[in-house]
Coordinates of C-alpha atoms in Angstrom, one line a residue:
Chain A
M1 CA 233.0 29.7 138.2
M2 CA 236.4 30.7 136.0
R3 CA 238.4 29.4 138.2
K4 CA 236.9 26.1 138.6
S5 CA 236.5 26.0 134.1
N6 CA 240.2 26.7 134.6
N7 CA 240.7 23.9 137.0
I8 CA 239.2 21.4 134.9
Q9 CA 241.8 22.3 131.7
I10 CA 244.6 21.3 133.8
P11 CA 244.2 17.3 133.5
T12 CA 243.6 17.6 129.4
A13 CA 246.4 19.8 128.9
A14 CA 248.5 18.1 130.9
T15 CA 247.8 14.8 129.2
A16 CA 248.5 16.7 125.8
A17 CA 251.7 17.8 126.9
I18 CA 252.9 14.4 128.0
W19 CA 252.1 12.7 124.9
L20 CA 254.1 15.8 123.1
A21 CA 256.8 15.4 125.4
I22 CA 256.8 11.2 124.5
L23 CA 256.7 12.1 120.7
V24 CA 259.4 14.5 120.8
A25 CA 261.8 12.6 123.4
P26 CA 264.0 10.7 120.6
L27 CA 265.0 14.5 120.1
F28 CA 267.2 14.4 123.3
L29 CA 268.1 10.7 123.4
D30 CA 271.1 8.6 122.1
D31 CA 270.3 5.8 120.1
W32 CA 270.6 3.3 123.0
G33 CA 268.0 6.0 125.1
V34 CA 265.5 5.8 122.3
S35 CA 265.3 1.9 122.3
Q36 CA 265.3 2.1 126.3
F37 CA 262.9 4.3 126.3
A38 CA 260.8 2.4 123.7
Q39 CA 260.7 -0.4 126.1
Y40 CA 259.4 1.5 128.7
V41 CA 256.7 2.9 126.5
T42 CA 255.9 -1.0 125.8
Y43 CA 255.1 -1.4 129.4
G44 CA 253.4 1.9 129.3
I45 CA 250.4 -0.2 127.2
F46 CA 251.1 -3.4 129.3
A47 CA 250.2 -0.9 132.6
M48 CA 246.9 0.8 130.9
S49 CA 245.8 -3.1 129.8
L50 CA 245.7 -3.4 133.6
S51 CA 244.5 0.1 134.7
F52 CA 241.1 -0.1 132.4
V53 CA 240.3 -3.7 134.3
W54 CA 241.6 -3.0 137.8
G55 CA 241.3 0.9 138.0
H56 CA 237.7 1.1 136.0
G57 CA 236.7 -2.1 136.1
G58 CA 237.4 -2.8 139.6
M59 CA 238.8 -6.4 138.8
L60 CA 242.0 -6.8 140.7
C61 CA 243.8 -9.1 138.4
F62 CA 247.2 -10.7 139.5
G63 CA 247.6 -12.2 136.6
Q64 CA 247.7 -9.7 133.8
A65 CA 251.1 -11.0 132.7
I66 CA 249.8 -14.3 130.9
F67 CA 248.1 -11.9 128.2
F68 CA 251.1 -10.6 128.0
G69 CA 253.4 -13.4 127.9
I70 CA 250.8 -15.4 125.7
G71 CA 250.9 -12.2 123.2
A72 CA 254.7 -12.3 123.4
Y73 CA 254.9 -16.3 122.4
L74 CA 252.4 -16.0 119.9
M75 CA 254.6 -13.6 118.3
A76 CA 257.8 -15.3 118.5
L77 CA 256.4 -18.8 117.3
T78 CA 254.6 -17.2 114.7
T79 CA 257.9 -14.6 113.5
L80 CA 260.0 -17.5 113.9
E81 CA 258.4 -19.7 111.6
K82 CA 257.2 -22.3 114.2
F83 CA 253.6 -21.8 112.9
S84 CA 254.8 -22.2 109.2
W85 CA 251.8 -22.0 107.8
F86 CA 252.0 -18.2 108.4
G87 CA 255.6 -18.1 106.8
G88 CA 256.7 -16.0 109.8
S89 CA 254.8 -13.0 109.0
Q90 CA 255.2 -10.1 111.4
T91 CA 251.5 -8.8 110.8
V92 CA 250.0 -12.2 111.4
G93 CA 252.0 -12.5 114.4
L94 CA 250.5 -9.4 115.9
L95 CA 246.8 -10.5 115.2
L96 CA 247.8 -13.6 116.9
A97 CA 249.3 -11.6 119.5
I98 CA 246.3 -9.5 120.3
S99 CA 243.2 -12.0 119.4
G100 CA 244.8 -15.1 121.2
P101 CA 245.4 -13.4 124.9
A102 CA 241.5 -11.9 124.2
V103 CA 240.2 -15.5 123.3
V104 CA 242.5 -16.7 126.8
A105 CA 241.1 -13.9 128.7
H106 CA 237.3 -13.9 127.4
L107 CA 237.2 -17.7 128.4
L108 CA 238.9 -17.1 132.0
G109 CA 236.3 -14.6 132.1
R110 CA 233.6 -16.9 131.5
V111 CA 235.0 -19.0 134.1
L112 CA 235.4 -16.5 136.9
F113 CA 232.7 -14.4 136.1
G114 CA 230.1 -16.6 135.2
G115 CA 227.6 -17.6 137.9
R116 CA 227.7 -16.1 141.2
G117 CA 231.1 -14.9 140.0
L118 CA 234.3 -14.6 141.7
Q119 CA 234.9 -11.4 143.6
G120 CA 237.7 -9.1 145.4
A121 CA 240.3 -11.0 146.9
Y122 CA 239.1 -14.5 145.5
F123 CA 239.3 -12.9 141.9
A124 CA 242.8 -12.2 142.9
I125 CA 243.9 -15.3 144.3
V126 CA 242.4 -17.5 141.5
T127 CA 244.0 -14.7 138.9
L128 CA 247.4 -15.4 140.7
C129 CA 247.3 -19.1 140.8
A130 CA 246.6 -19.0 137.3
A131 CA 249.9 -17.2 135.9
V132 CA 251.7 -19.6 138.8
I133 CA 250.5 -22.5 136.6
V134 CA 250.6 -20.9 133.1
E135 CA 254.3 -19.8 133.7
I136 CA 255.2 -23.5 135.0
T137 CA 253.6 -24.6 131.5
A138 CA 255.6 -22.4 129.8
Q139 CA 258.5 -24.0 131.4
H140 CA 257.9 -27.7 130.5
W141 CA 256.2 -27.5 126.9
R142 CA 258.8 -28.4 124.7
F143 CA 257.1 -26.8 121.8
I144 CA 257.7 -23.2 122.8
G145 CA 261.2 -23.9 124.1
G146 CA 260.4 -24.8 127.9
F147 CA 262.5 -23.4 130.1
N148 CA 265.0 -21.4 128.1
G149 CA 262.2 -19.9 125.8
L150 CA 262.9 -19.1 122.1
L151 CA 265.5 -16.8 121.1
G152 CA 266.2 -14.9 118.4
V153 CA 262.9 -13.5 117.5
P154 CA 262.9 -11.4 114.8
P155 CA 263.3 -7.5 115.1
L156 CA 260.3 -5.2 113.7
T157 CA 260.7 -4.9 109.7
I158 CA 258.9 -2.6 107.5
A159 CA 257.2 -4.7 104.9
W160 CA 258.4 -2.2 102.0
R161 CA 262.0 -2.5 102.2
D162 CA 263.8 -5.5 101.4
G163 CA 266.6 -7.5 103.0
V164 CA 268.5 -6.2 105.9
D165 CA 266.7 -2.7 105.3
A166 CA 263.6 -3.8 106.0
Y167 CA 264.6 -4.0 110.0
M168 CA 263.6 -1.0 111.6
T169 CA 266.0 1.6 113.1
S170 CA 265.6 2.3 116.7
I171 CA 263.7 5.6 115.9
E172 CA 261.5 3.7 113.7
V173 CA 260.9 1.2 116.7
Y174 CA 260.3 3.9 118.9
Y175 CA 257.6 5.4 116.9
A176 CA 255.9 2.6 116.2
V177 CA 255.4 1.5 119.7
F178 CA 254.7 5.7 120.5
F179 CA 251.6 5.1 117.7
A180 CA 250.6 1.7 119.2
A181 CA 250.6 3.3 122.6
L182 CA 248.8 6.2 121.8
A183 CA 246.3 4.1 119.6
V184 CA 245.7 2.2 123.0
F185 CA 245.1 5.6 125.1
A186 CA 242.6 6.7 122.5
A187 CA 240.8 3.5 122.3
L188 CA 240.5 3.0 126.0
T189 CA 239.3 6.8 126.8
M190 CA 236.8 6.3 124.3
I191 CA 235.9 3.2 125.6
V192 CA 236.3 4.7 129.8
R193 CA 234.3 8.1 128.4
S194 CA 231.2 6.4 126.7
P195 CA 228.4 5.4 129.0
F196 CA 230.1 1.9 129.3
G197 CA 232.5 3.3 131.4
S198 CA 229.9 4.6 133.8
V199 CA 228.3 1.2 134.1
L200 CA 231.8 -0.5 134.3
A201 CA 232.2 2.2 137.0
A202 CA 229.0 1.4 138.4
I203 CA 229.6 -1.9 138.6
R204 CA 232.9 -1.7 140.3
G205 CA 231.3 0.5 143.1
D206 CA 228.6 -2.1 143.7
E207 CA 228.0 -4.5 141.3
N208 CA 224.6 -6.2 143.2
R209 CA 223.0 -2.9 142.8
T210 CA 223.9 -2.4 139.3
R211 CA 222.2 -5.8 138.6
Y212 CA 218.9 -4.0 139.7
F213 CA 219.3 -1.6 136.9
G214 CA 219.1 -4.6 134.5
Y215 CA 222.7 -5.0 133.4
D216 CA 223.8 -8.5 133.2
T217 CA 227.4 -7.1 135.0
A218 CA 229.2 -10.1 133.8
R219 CA 228.8 -9.6 130.8
F220 CA 230.4 -6.2 131.2
K221 CA 233.0 -7.5 133.2
I222 CA 233.8 -10.6 130.8
F223 CA 233.9 -7.8 127.8
A224 CA 236.3 -5.6 129.6
F225 CA 238.8 -8.4 131.0
T226 CA 238.9 -9.5 127.1
V227 CA 239.8 -5.8 126.1
S228 CA 242.1 -5.8 128.4
G229 CA 244.0 -9.2 127.6
A230 CA 243.8 -8.0 124.0
I231 CA 246.1 -5.0 124.9
A232 CA 248.4 -6.9 127.3
G233 CA 248.8 -8.9 124.3
L234 CA 249.7 -6.3 122.0
A235 CA 252.1 -5.3 124.4
G236 CA 254.0 -8.7 125.0
A237 CA 254.0 -8.6 120.8
L238 CA 256.3 -5.4 121.0
F239 CA 258.2 -6.8 124.1
T240 CA 259.6 -9.7 122.6
A241 CA 260.4 -7.8 118.6
Q242 CA 262.6 -5.2 120.8
F243 CA 264.2 -7.7 123.1
G244 CA 264.5 -11.3 120.7
F245 CA 263.5 -13.6 123.0
V246 CA 260.7 -14.8 125.3
S247 CA 260.7 -17.1 128.6
P248 CA 258.1 -18.5 130.7
A249 CA 258.8 -15.5 133.3
L250 CA 257.1 -12.9 131.0
C251 CA 253.5 -14.9 131.8
G252 CA 254.4 -15.3 135.2
F253 CA 253.4 -14.1 138.8
A254 CA 256.8 -11.8 139.2
L255 CA 255.6 -9.6 136.3
S256 CA 252.4 -9.5 136.9
T257 CA 253.0 -7.9 140.5
E258 CA 255.3 -6.1 139.0
V259 CA 253.0 -4.4 136.7
L260 CA 250.3 -4.4 139.6
I261 CA 252.9 -2.0 141.4
W262 CA 253.6 0.5 138.3
V263 CA 249.7 1.3 137.8
A264 CA 249.5 1.4 141.8
V265 CA 252.4 3.8 141.7
G266 CA 251.5 5.8 138.6
G267 CA 247.4 5.8 139.4
R268 CA 245.2 3.3 138.5
G269 CA 242.0 4.9 138.2
V270 CA 243.5 7.1 135.5
L271 CA 244.9 5.5 132.3
M272 CA 247.8 8.3 131.6
A273 CA 248.7 8.0 135.3
A274 CA 249.1 4.2 134.8
F275 CA 251.1 4.4 131.6
L276 CA 253.2 7.1 133.3
G277 CA 253.8 5.4 136.4
A278 CA 255.3 2.1 134.3
I279 CA 257.6 5.0 132.7
L280 CA 258.6 6.3 135.8
V281 CA 259.1 3.0 137.8
R282 CA 261.5 1.4 134.9
S283 CA 263.5 4.6 134.3
V284 CA 263.8 4.8 138.4
E285 CA 264.6 1.3 138.4
S286 CA 267.2 1.1 135.8
Y287 CA 268.8 4.1 137.4
L288 CA 269.1 2.9 141.0
S289 CA 269.5 -0.9 140.2
D290 CA 272.8 0.5 139.5
S291 CA 273.6 2.3 142.5
L292 CA 271.8 0.0 144.9
G293 CA 271.9 -3.5 143.5
N294 CA 269.2 -6.1 144.8
Y295 CA 268.3 -3.4 147.6
W296 CA 266.3 -1.7 144.8
L297 CA 263.8 -4.4 144.9
M298 CA 263.7 -3.2 148.9
A299 CA 263.4 0.8 147.4
L300 CA 260.4 -0.5 145.2
G301 CA 258.7 -1.9 147.9
I302 CA 259.1 0.9 149.9
L303 CA 258.0 3.3 147.0
F304 CA 254.7 1.1 146.8
V305 CA 253.7 1.0 150.5
A306 CA 254.3 5.1 150.3
T307 CA 252.2 5.3 147.2
V308 CA 249.5 3.5 148.9
V309 CA 249.4 5.0 152.2
L310 CA 250.0 8.4 151.0
A311 CA 248.4 8.9 147.8
P312 CA 246.2 6.2 147.3
Q313 CA 245.3 7.9 143.4
G314 CA 248.8 7.5 142.7
V315 CA 251.7 9.7 141.8
F316 CA 250.1 11.3 138.6
G317 CA 246.2 10.3 139.2
R318 CA 245.0 13.6 140.5
W319 CA 246.7 15.5 138.0
L320 CA 245.8 13.7 134.8
N321 CA 242.1 13.1 135.5
L322 CA 240.4 14.0 132.9
P323 CA 236.9 16.1 133.5
L324 CA 233.4 14.2 132.8
P325 CA 232.9 13.7 129.6
K326 CA 230.8 16.8 127.6
R327 CA 227.6 15.3 127.4
L328 CA 227.5 14.6 131.0
R329 CA 228.8 18.4 132.1
P330 CA 225.6 21.0 132.7
A331 CA 225.1 23.3 129.4
K332 CA 224.2 25.6 131.5
V333 CA 227.3 26.2 133.6
D334 CA 228.9 27.1 130.5
D335 CA 226.4 29.3 129.1
K336 CA 227.0 31.1 132.3
S337 CA 230.7 31.9 132.6
A338 CA 230.3 32.6 128.8
Q339 CA 228.1 35.2 130.4
E340 CA 230.1 36.4 133.0
M341 CA 233.1 36.9 130.6
T342 CA 231.2 39.1 128.1
G343 CA 229.6 40.7 130.8
M344 CA 233.4 41.5 132.6
A345 CA 234.5 42.4 129.0
Chain B
M1 CA 209.2 -17.6 151.4
Q2 CA 210.9 -19.7 154.1
F3 CA 214.5 -19.2 155.3
G4 CA 215.6 -22.7 157.0
G5 CA 212.8 -22.5 159.8
A6 CA 211.6 -19.4 159.3
V7 CA 208.5 -18.6 157.5
V8 CA 208.9 -14.9 156.7
L9 CA 206.3 -14.8 154.3
E10 CA 203.3 -16.7 154.3
N11 CA 199.5 -16.8 152.8
L12 CA 200.5 -13.3 151.0
S13 CA 198.7 -12.1 148.2
I14 CA 199.0 -8.4 147.0
S15 CA 198.0 -7.1 143.6
L16 CA 198.3 -3.9 142.2
P17 CA 196.5 -2.3 139.5
E18 CA 198.7 -0.2 136.8
N19 CA 199.4 3.4 138.0
A20 CA 198.5 2.9 141.3
L21 CA 200.1 4.3 144.8
R22 CA 200.3 2.1 147.5
C23 CA 202.1 2.1 151.0
I24 CA 202.9 -1.2 152.7
I25 CA 203.2 -0.6 156.6
G26 CA 203.9 -3.3 159.6
P27 CA 206.5 -3.0 162.4
N28 CA 210.3 -4.0 161.9
G29 CA 210.8 -8.0 160.8
C30 CA 207.6 -8.6 159.2
G31 CA 208.7 -9.2 155.9
K32 CA 208.2 -6.1 154.2
T33 CA 211.5 -5.7 152.7
T34 CA 211.8 -9.8 152.2
L35 CA 208.4 -9.1 149.8
Y36 CA 210.3 -6.7 147.7
N37 CA 213.4 -9.0 147.5
V38 CA 211.1 -11.8 146.3
V39 CA 209.3 -9.6 143.9
T40 CA 212.6 -8.1 142.4
G41 CA 214.1 -11.7 142.1
A42 CA 217.0 -11.5 145.3
F43 CA 215.5 -14.4 146.4
A44 CA 213.2 -17.2 144.6
P45 CA 210.1 -17.8 147.0
T46 CA 209.9 -21.2 148.1
S47 CA 206.5 -21.8 147.3
G48 CA 204.2 -19.1 145.3
H49 CA 204.4 -17.0 142.2
V50 CA 205.0 -13.5 141.4
F51 CA 203.4 -12.1 138.2
I52 CA 204.8 -8.4 136.4
S53 CA 202.3 -7.7 133.5
G54 CA 200.8 -10.8 133.3
C55 CA 204.3 -12.4 133.4
D56 CA 205.4 -15.2 135.2
V57 CA 208.8 -14.2 136.7
T58 CA 209.2 -16.3 139.7
G59 CA 212.9 -17.1 140.2
K60 CA 214.4 -15.2 137.5
Q61 CA 217.3 -13.1 138.0
P62 CA 217.4 -9.7 139.3
Q63 CA 218.4 -7.9 135.7
D64 CA 216.0 -9.8 134.1
I65 CA 213.3 -8.9 136.4
A66 CA 214.5 -5.2 135.8
R67 CA 214.3 -5.7 132.4
L68 CA 210.3 -5.9 132.3
G69 CA 210.4 -2.7 133.7
V70 CA 210.4 -2.8 137.8
A71 CA 212.7 -0.4 139.3
R72 CA 213.9 -0.6 143.1
K73 CA 215.0 2.0 145.9
F74 CA 217.2 0.1 148.1
Q75 CA 216.8 1.0 152.6
V76 CA 220.2 2.3 152.0
P77 CA 220.3 4.7 149.3
G78 CA 221.5 2.1 146.5
I79 CA 223.7 5.0 145.0
Y80 CA 227.2 4.7 143.5
P81 CA 229.4 7.7 146.1
E82 CA 232.5 7.7 143.9
L83 CA 230.8 8.7 140.9
S84 CA 229.2 12.4 139.9
V85 CA 225.2 12.9 140.2
A86 CA 225.3 13.1 136.3
E87 CA 227.5 9.8 136.0
N88 CA 224.8 8.0 138.7
L89 CA 222.0 9.2 136.1
E90 CA 223.7 7.8 133.0
V91 CA 224.1 4.3 134.7
P92 CA 220.3 3.6 134.7
L93 CA 219.7 5.7 131.4
A94 CA 222.4 3.8 129.4
R95 CA 220.3 0.8 129.6
R96 CA 217.6 2.2 127.2
S97 CA 219.6 2.0 124.4
G98 CA 220.3 -2.2 124.9
N99 CA 221.5 -4.5 127.3
G100 CA 225.1 -5.4 126.0
P101 CA 228.3 -3.6 126.3
W102 CA 228.4 -2.8 122.7
S103 CA 225.5 -0.8 123.0
T104 CA 226.4 1.4 126.1
I105 CA 230.0 1.9 123.8
R106 CA 227.9 3.5 121.1
N107 CA 225.0 4.6 122.8
K108 CA 223.9 8.2 121.9
R109 CA 221.1 10.2 123.9
P110 CA 219.8 13.2 123.7
R111 CA 220.8 15.6 126.5
Q112 CA 217.5 16.7 127.2
L113 CA 216.4 13.3 129.2
L114 CA 219.4 13.9 131.4
D115 CA 218.3 17.4 132.3
E116 CA 214.7 16.4 133.1
L117 CA 216.0 13.7 135.5
L118 CA 218.3 16.7 136.9
E119 CA 215.4 18.8 137.9
L120 CA 213.2 15.9 138.8
C121 CA 215.5 15.4 142.0
G122 CA 216.6 19.0 142.3
L123 CA 220.1 18.8 141.8
V124 CA 220.5 20.6 138.4
E125 CA 223.5 22.5 139.5
R126 CA 225.3 19.9 141.2
S127 CA 225.3 17.1 138.5
E128 CA 229.3 17.1 138.6
T129 CA 228.9 16.9 142.3
V130 CA 230.5 13.4 143.6
V131 CA 227.9 11.8 145.3
G132 CA 229.2 10.5 148.1
T133 CA 229.3 14.3 149.4
L134 CA 225.5 14.8 148.8
A135 CA 223.4 15.2 151.9
H136 CA 221.2 12.0 152.8
G137 CA 217.7 13.3 151.7
E138 CA 219.7 14.3 148.4
K139 CA 220.9 10.7 147.7
Q140 CA 217.4 9.7 148.5
W141 CA 216.0 12.0 145.8
L142 CA 218.9 11.1 143.1
E143 CA 218.2 7.4 143.9
I144 CA 214.6 7.6 143.2
A145 CA 215.1 9.7 139.9
M146 CA 217.5 7.0 139.0
L147 CA 214.7 4.8 139.0
V148 CA 212.6 7.0 136.7
A149 CA 215.8 6.9 134.7
T150 CA 215.1 3.1 133.7
D151 CA 212.0 4.1 132.3
A152 CA 210.3 1.0 134.6
Q153 CA 206.5 0.9 134.9
L154 CA 206.4 -0.5 138.3
I155 CA 208.5 1.6 141.3
L156 CA 209.3 0.2 144.2
L157 CA 210.4 2.4 147.2
D158 CA 212.0 1.1 150.7
E159 CA 212.0 3.8 153.3
P160 CA 212.4 6.5 150.9
T161 CA 211.9 8.7 153.8
A162 CA 214.9 7.0 156.7
G163 CA 216.8 9.8 158.3
M164 CA 214.7 12.3 156.6
S165 CA 214.1 16.1 158.3
V166 CA 209.8 16.7 158.2
I167 CA 210.7 19.4 155.3
E168 CA 212.8 16.7 153.4
K169 CA 209.7 14.0 153.9
E170 CA 207.3 16.5 152.4
S171 CA 209.4 17.2 149.5
T172 CA 209.7 13.6 149.1
A173 CA 206.2 13.0 149.4
D174 CA 205.6 15.4 146.6
L175 CA 208.4 13.5 144.4
I176 CA 206.1 10.3 145.0
R177 CA 203.5 12.0 143.4
K178 CA 204.7 13.4 140.7
L179 CA 206.1 10.0 139.6
H180 CA 202.5 8.6 140.1
R181 CA 200.3 11.4 138.7
D182 CA 202.6 12.9 135.9
L183 CA 204.7 10.1 135.0
G184 CA 202.0 7.5 135.5
K185 CA 204.0 5.0 137.2
T186 CA 202.7 2.2 139.5
V187 CA 204.1 3.2 142.8
L188 CA 204.5 1.0 146.1
V189 CA 206.2 2.3 149.4
I190 CA 207.4 0.7 152.3
E191 CA 207.2 3.2 155.5
H192 CA 207.3 3.1 158.7
D193 CA 206.5 6.7 159.3
M194 CA 202.8 7.3 159.4
T195 CA 202.9 11.2 159.3
F196 CA 204.8 10.6 156.0
V197 CA 201.9 7.7 155.0
Q198 CA 199.4 10.5 155.9
L199 CA 201.0 13.0 153.6
L200 CA 200.7 10.5 150.5
D201 CA 197.5 9.8 151.0
C202 CA 197.2 6.3 149.4
P203 CA 195.5 3.2 150.0
V204 CA 197.6 1.5 152.7
V205 CA 198.1 -2.4 153.1
V206 CA 199.3 -3.8 156.7
M207 CA 201.6 -6.3 157.0
M208 CA 202.2 -8.4 160.1
N209 CA 204.1 -11.8 160.6
G210 CA 204.4 -12.1 156.7
A211 CA 200.9 -12.0 155.5
I212 CA 198.2 -8.7 155.2
L213 CA 196.7 -7.7 158.0
R214 CA 194.4 -5.0 156.3
E215 CA 194.0 -3.3 153.6
G216 CA 192.4 0.3 153.1
S217 CA 192.3 4.0 153.6
Y218 CA 194.8 5.7 156.0
E219 CA 191.8 6.5 158.4
D220 CA 190.3 3.5 157.8
V221 CA 193.8 1.5 158.8
R222 CA 194.6 4.0 161.7
A223 CA 191.3 3.0 163.4
D224 CA 191.1 -0.6 163.0
Q225 CA 192.0 -1.9 166.6
R226 CA 193.9 -4.9 165.6
V227 CA 196.7 -2.5 163.7
I228 CA 196.9 -0.3 166.5
D229 CA 197.8 -3.9 168.6
A230 CA 200.4 -5.2 166.1
Y231 CA 201.9 -1.6 166.5
L232 CA 202.0 -1.8 170.3
G233 CA 202.5 -5.1 170.4
K234 CA 199.1 -6.5 172.3
G235 CA 197.3 -9.5 171.9
I236 CA 198.8 -10.8 168.7
G237 CA 202.5 -12.0 169.3
T238 CA 205.4 -10.6 168.3
C239 CA 207.5 -10.6 164.9

C-alpha cells in the first residue's frame, strides 16, 4: 500500500522539479543560450496545445500550425501598425493572437465536427489540406507580406519603461515566456483534470457510446479545439516577437508535422511530456543539425519511428503522468495507509 | 423498422409502465437489439412512434433521448477500457450538473455519489484500476452502475449476462432486482439465457420475426407451444 502511494508521488514531484529547473535555467546559460531556450519553451507551449487536442481529445490535427501561424501574423500585423486603429499595441496584438485563432478553430471545428462529424484519418487529412491551403493563401496575400512574410516585428516590451529601455532583455523575455508556459500548463491541467477531462477522454475512447450518456460530443470537441487554437495562437505571437518576422511557413504543413513529432516523442497523453518533447527535439536538433547537416531530418524520422514503436506513451509520458485527481481517488485507501503508518510507529 | 427490403420490426407495440421489470426473449435476429436502437435513437423508425413519459422522441438524436432519462447497456460492454473505474463512473455522473463543456469543468459533486456507485458494482477497492484489465463480469456490472449514474428512469439492458459464469449470473440478477426494487428504475432486459430469465422472475415478452409472439410469466411462456416451436425452429419459418 505504501509503495503504491510512493509511486503516485513520482510524476507529481518530477513535474514540479522540471518547472523549477526551467525557472533557474538562465543561471547556467549565457545570453544566447537564454534566448535560444526561450524559443524552445515557446515551442513547448505550442506542443501543449496539440497534446490537449490530440492526446486528450483524440483529434489527430495535422494542421495545428494554422493557429500558430494566424497568431503570429495577427501579432505581427498589430505591432507593425498594419491595423492602424490599434496604434501598434502589443497587448492588443497578444489578445488578437489568442482570440483570432480561437475563432478560426471554433468555426473549423463546427464544420468538421458538426453533423455526423469527421473522425480519425479523415479528420487528419482534412486538417492537413487546410494547412496547405492556408499556407498558399498566405503566400499570395499582399497585405500580409505575401511570399516574404513580414519583417521587423518589434520585440516584446515592458509598458512602464520608455524608449529603447522598453524592450525586454533576453532574461526578461525568457521569464515572460516561462510564465506564459506555466499559465498554459496550469489552465490545461485544470481542464483535463476536471470532469470535463473525463468526458473528453470518454469521447476519445468511444464517441458513439458517449452520446448515449446524453452528451452532445461535437460541442465538447469544438470546445477543446477552440481552446487548443487559442493556445497555439499565443505561442505563435510569442514566437514572432522573439524572431522578429513571420512567413507563410509558420502556418503550413511542415511546422504542423514537426509539432506532431515533438508531441509524439514526448508523450501525447501528458501535457508536461509533450512540452518536454518539444524542448528535447529542438535542443537535439540544434546540436545535431550542426554535425549531421541535412541527415538530421533522417535522424529525426528514425527517432520518431522508434518512439512510436518502442514507447507509444512517448519518452516522458510514463514518468510524468499525474495521478488521478483527488476526487476520484478512494478516501478509504488513504485512511488505511495512515492507519498502517500509525500502526508501524 | 425497415432496412432496404428487410423489414426487421413490424406491427410491434410494447408499453412499459413506470417501475416495471420486463424481459424480452427471442431467437437471434428477431429484432431485439433493433428495438433498442429505435428506442434510443440510433435509427429513426421507418414508420411508427416512440414515446417516453408521454413525450414523442421518434427520430431524435441519441443524446437528446438519453437526456430524457433513458440509459442503455450495450451487448459488448460500453465502457472505456483505457480509463479507470472512477473515471468511467464520472463520465455519466458529470452530466447531472449540465450538458455543456463549461458545466463539466466547474462541476463539483459530492464524493458520496461516486462511493455509492462503486458499492453498487462491487468495485470499491478498485476505483483506480484501469477498466480494460477487469474481468468480463465486472465490466458488465460497471456499465450497469454507469447507467444508474446517469440518473435515468428507464434502463435498457442488452444481454447483461453474455459470457458470464453461473455465479456471476446470480449476482447480476441480484443487481438488476436492486435497480428495480430499491432504486425504483424501470428496467427492460434482453436475454437469451432462460435460466437467467427464470432468476429475474418477471413478466416475459417473446419476440419473433420482429413482432411480439407472446407475453406472460416465465412459466406461461415456457409452456407455450408456439414459443417452443420458435426456439426449436418448428412450424414457423426461421428468422
